[in-house]
Short mmCIF file of C-alpha atoms in Angstrom, two decimals:
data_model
loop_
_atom_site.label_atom_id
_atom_site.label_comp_id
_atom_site.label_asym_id
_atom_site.label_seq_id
_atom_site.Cartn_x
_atom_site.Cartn_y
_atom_site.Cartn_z
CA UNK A 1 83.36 113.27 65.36
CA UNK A 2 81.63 111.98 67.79
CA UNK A 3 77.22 111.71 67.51
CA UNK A 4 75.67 113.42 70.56
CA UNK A 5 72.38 111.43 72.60
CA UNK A 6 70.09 113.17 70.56
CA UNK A 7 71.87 112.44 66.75
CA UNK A 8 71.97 108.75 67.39
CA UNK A 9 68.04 108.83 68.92
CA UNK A 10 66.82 110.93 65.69
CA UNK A 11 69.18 107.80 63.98
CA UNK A 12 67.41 104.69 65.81
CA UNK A 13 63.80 106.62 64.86
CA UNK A 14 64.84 106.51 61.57
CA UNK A 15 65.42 102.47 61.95
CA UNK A 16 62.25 101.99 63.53
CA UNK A 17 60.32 104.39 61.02
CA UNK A 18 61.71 101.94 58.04
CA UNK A 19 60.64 98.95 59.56
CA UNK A 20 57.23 100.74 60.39
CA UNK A 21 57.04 102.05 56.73
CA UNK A 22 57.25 98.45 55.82
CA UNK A 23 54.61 96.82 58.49
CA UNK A 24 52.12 99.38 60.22
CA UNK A 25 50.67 96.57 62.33
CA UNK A 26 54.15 96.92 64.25
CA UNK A 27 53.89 98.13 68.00
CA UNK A 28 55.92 100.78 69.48
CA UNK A 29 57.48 98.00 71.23
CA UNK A 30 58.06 95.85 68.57
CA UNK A 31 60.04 98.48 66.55
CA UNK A 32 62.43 99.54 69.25
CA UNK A 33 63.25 95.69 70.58
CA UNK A 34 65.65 94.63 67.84
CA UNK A 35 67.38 98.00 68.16
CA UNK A 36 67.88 97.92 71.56
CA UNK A 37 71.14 95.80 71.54
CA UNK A 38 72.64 97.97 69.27
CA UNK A 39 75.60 100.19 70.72
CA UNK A 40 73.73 103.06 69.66
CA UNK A 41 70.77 102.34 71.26
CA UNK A 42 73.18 102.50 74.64
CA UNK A 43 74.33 106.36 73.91
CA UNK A 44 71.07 107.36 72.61
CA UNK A 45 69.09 109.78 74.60
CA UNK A 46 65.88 107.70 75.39
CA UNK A 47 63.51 109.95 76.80
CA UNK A 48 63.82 112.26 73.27
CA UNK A 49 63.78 108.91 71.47
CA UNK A 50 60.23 107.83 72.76
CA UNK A 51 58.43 111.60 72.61
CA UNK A 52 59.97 111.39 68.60
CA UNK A 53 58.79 108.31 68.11
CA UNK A 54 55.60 108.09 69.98
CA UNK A 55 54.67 111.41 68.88
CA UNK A 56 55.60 110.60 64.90
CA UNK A 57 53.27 107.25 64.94
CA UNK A 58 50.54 109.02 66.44
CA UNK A 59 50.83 112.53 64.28
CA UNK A 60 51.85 110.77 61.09
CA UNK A 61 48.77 111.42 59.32
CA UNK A 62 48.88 115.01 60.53
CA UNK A 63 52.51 115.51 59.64
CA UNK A 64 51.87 113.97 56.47
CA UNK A 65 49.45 116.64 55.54
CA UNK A 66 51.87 119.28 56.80
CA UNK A 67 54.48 118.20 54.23
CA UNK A 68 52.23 117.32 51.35
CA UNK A 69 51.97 120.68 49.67
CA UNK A 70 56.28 120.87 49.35
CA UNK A 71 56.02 117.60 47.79
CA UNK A 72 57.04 117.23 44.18
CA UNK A 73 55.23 113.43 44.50
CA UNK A 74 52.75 111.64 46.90
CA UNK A 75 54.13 110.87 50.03
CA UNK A 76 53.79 107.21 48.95
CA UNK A 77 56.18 107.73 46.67
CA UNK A 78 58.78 109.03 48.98
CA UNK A 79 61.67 106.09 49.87
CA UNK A 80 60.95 104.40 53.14
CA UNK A 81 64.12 106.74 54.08
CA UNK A 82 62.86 110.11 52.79
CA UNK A 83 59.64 109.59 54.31
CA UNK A 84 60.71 108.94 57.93
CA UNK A 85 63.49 111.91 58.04
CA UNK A 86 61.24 114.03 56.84
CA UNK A 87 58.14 112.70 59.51
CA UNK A 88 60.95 113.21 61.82
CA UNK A 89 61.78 116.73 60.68
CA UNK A 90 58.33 118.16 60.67
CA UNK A 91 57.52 116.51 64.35
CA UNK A 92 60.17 118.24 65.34
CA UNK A 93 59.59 121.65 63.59
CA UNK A 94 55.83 121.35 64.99
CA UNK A 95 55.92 120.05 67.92
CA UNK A 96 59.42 120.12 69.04
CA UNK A 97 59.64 124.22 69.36
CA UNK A 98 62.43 124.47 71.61
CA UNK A 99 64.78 122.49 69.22
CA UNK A 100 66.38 125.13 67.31
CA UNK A 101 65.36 125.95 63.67
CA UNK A 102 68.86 125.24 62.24
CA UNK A 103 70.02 122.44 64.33
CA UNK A 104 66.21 120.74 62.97
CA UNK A 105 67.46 121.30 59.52
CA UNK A 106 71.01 120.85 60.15
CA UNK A 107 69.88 117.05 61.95
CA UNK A 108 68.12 115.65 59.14
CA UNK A 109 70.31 116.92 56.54
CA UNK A 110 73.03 114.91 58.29
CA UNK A 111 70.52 111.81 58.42
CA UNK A 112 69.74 112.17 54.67
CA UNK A 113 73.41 112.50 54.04
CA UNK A 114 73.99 109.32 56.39
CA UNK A 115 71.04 107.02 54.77
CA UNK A 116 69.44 109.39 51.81
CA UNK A 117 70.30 108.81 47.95
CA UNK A 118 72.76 110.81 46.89
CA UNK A 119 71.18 114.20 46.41
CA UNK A 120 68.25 113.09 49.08
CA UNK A 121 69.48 115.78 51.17
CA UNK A 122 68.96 118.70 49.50
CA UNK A 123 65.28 117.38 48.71
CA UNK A 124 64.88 116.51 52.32
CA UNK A 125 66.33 120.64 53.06
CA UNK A 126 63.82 121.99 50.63
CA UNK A 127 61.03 119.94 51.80
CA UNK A 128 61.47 121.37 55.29
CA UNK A 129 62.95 124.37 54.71
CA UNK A 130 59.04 125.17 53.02
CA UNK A 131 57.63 124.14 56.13
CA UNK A 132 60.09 125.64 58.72
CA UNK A 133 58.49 128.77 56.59
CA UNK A 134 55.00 128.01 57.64
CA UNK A 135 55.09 126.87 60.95
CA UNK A 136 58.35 128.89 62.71
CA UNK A 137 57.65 131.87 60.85
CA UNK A 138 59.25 134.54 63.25
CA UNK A 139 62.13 131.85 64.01
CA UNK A 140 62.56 131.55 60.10
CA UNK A 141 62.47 134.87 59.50
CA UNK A 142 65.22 135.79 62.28
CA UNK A 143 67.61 133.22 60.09
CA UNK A 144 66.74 134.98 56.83
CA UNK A 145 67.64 138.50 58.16
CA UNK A 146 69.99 138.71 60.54
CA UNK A 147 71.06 141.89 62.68
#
């Protein structure tokens, strides 16, 4: 199957979130550059690759704080991969409203499935399936009960 724009962008944030989870002092610049070779990078959807990313490394401390009470362990403790699907998850669930509810959930499952552990998914689903509760209430709510 093949990965629409947007799958490989939410993919290459993912790349540049690890190697930001591992150096902070990293640019926006500097975190894209070595990715930009990449075939991916190519088919990627650009434009939704910088809002994600820009918008991620200048909410993180917000986001964090958004996902912090589903935790079952500090955010510090999260894998470098964990972490950044789930920083991309709740960006998008926040500030992303006219991504779907499901395809937000549906996305980073895939990505945890892609890069998680082995059961990272359905920690990653849980995580923002609390906060998909919280902050798209009505759109939540439509999912649970159906017409």
């Amino acid at each position: 199957m093949k990965k629409t724009a947007r799958r490989l962008s939410r993919e290459i944030a993912l790349q540049a979130l690890y190697a930001w989870h591992l150096n902070q002092a990293l640019s926006f610049d500097s975190l894209l550059e070595p990715l930009k070779d990449s075939p991916e990078f190519k088919n990627a959807n650009e434009d939704f690759l910088n809002v994600l990313l820009k918008g991620i490394l200048k909410t993180h401390a917000n986001l964090k704080n958004h996902l912090t009470p589903f935790l079952d362990r500090d955010f510090q403790a999260l894998s470098p991969i964990e972490s950044g699907i789930l920083l991309i998850g709740a960006f998008e669930l926040c500030q992303m409203l006219e991504t779907p509810l499901p395809v937000v959930l549906n996305e980073t499952i895939e990505l945890a499935k892609t890069f998680g552990g082995t059961d990272s998914h359905k920690y990653i689903n849980g995580v923002l399936d609390k906060l998909a509760q919280q902050v798209r209430q009505v759109e939540f709510q439509a999912r649970k009960n159906p017409r």
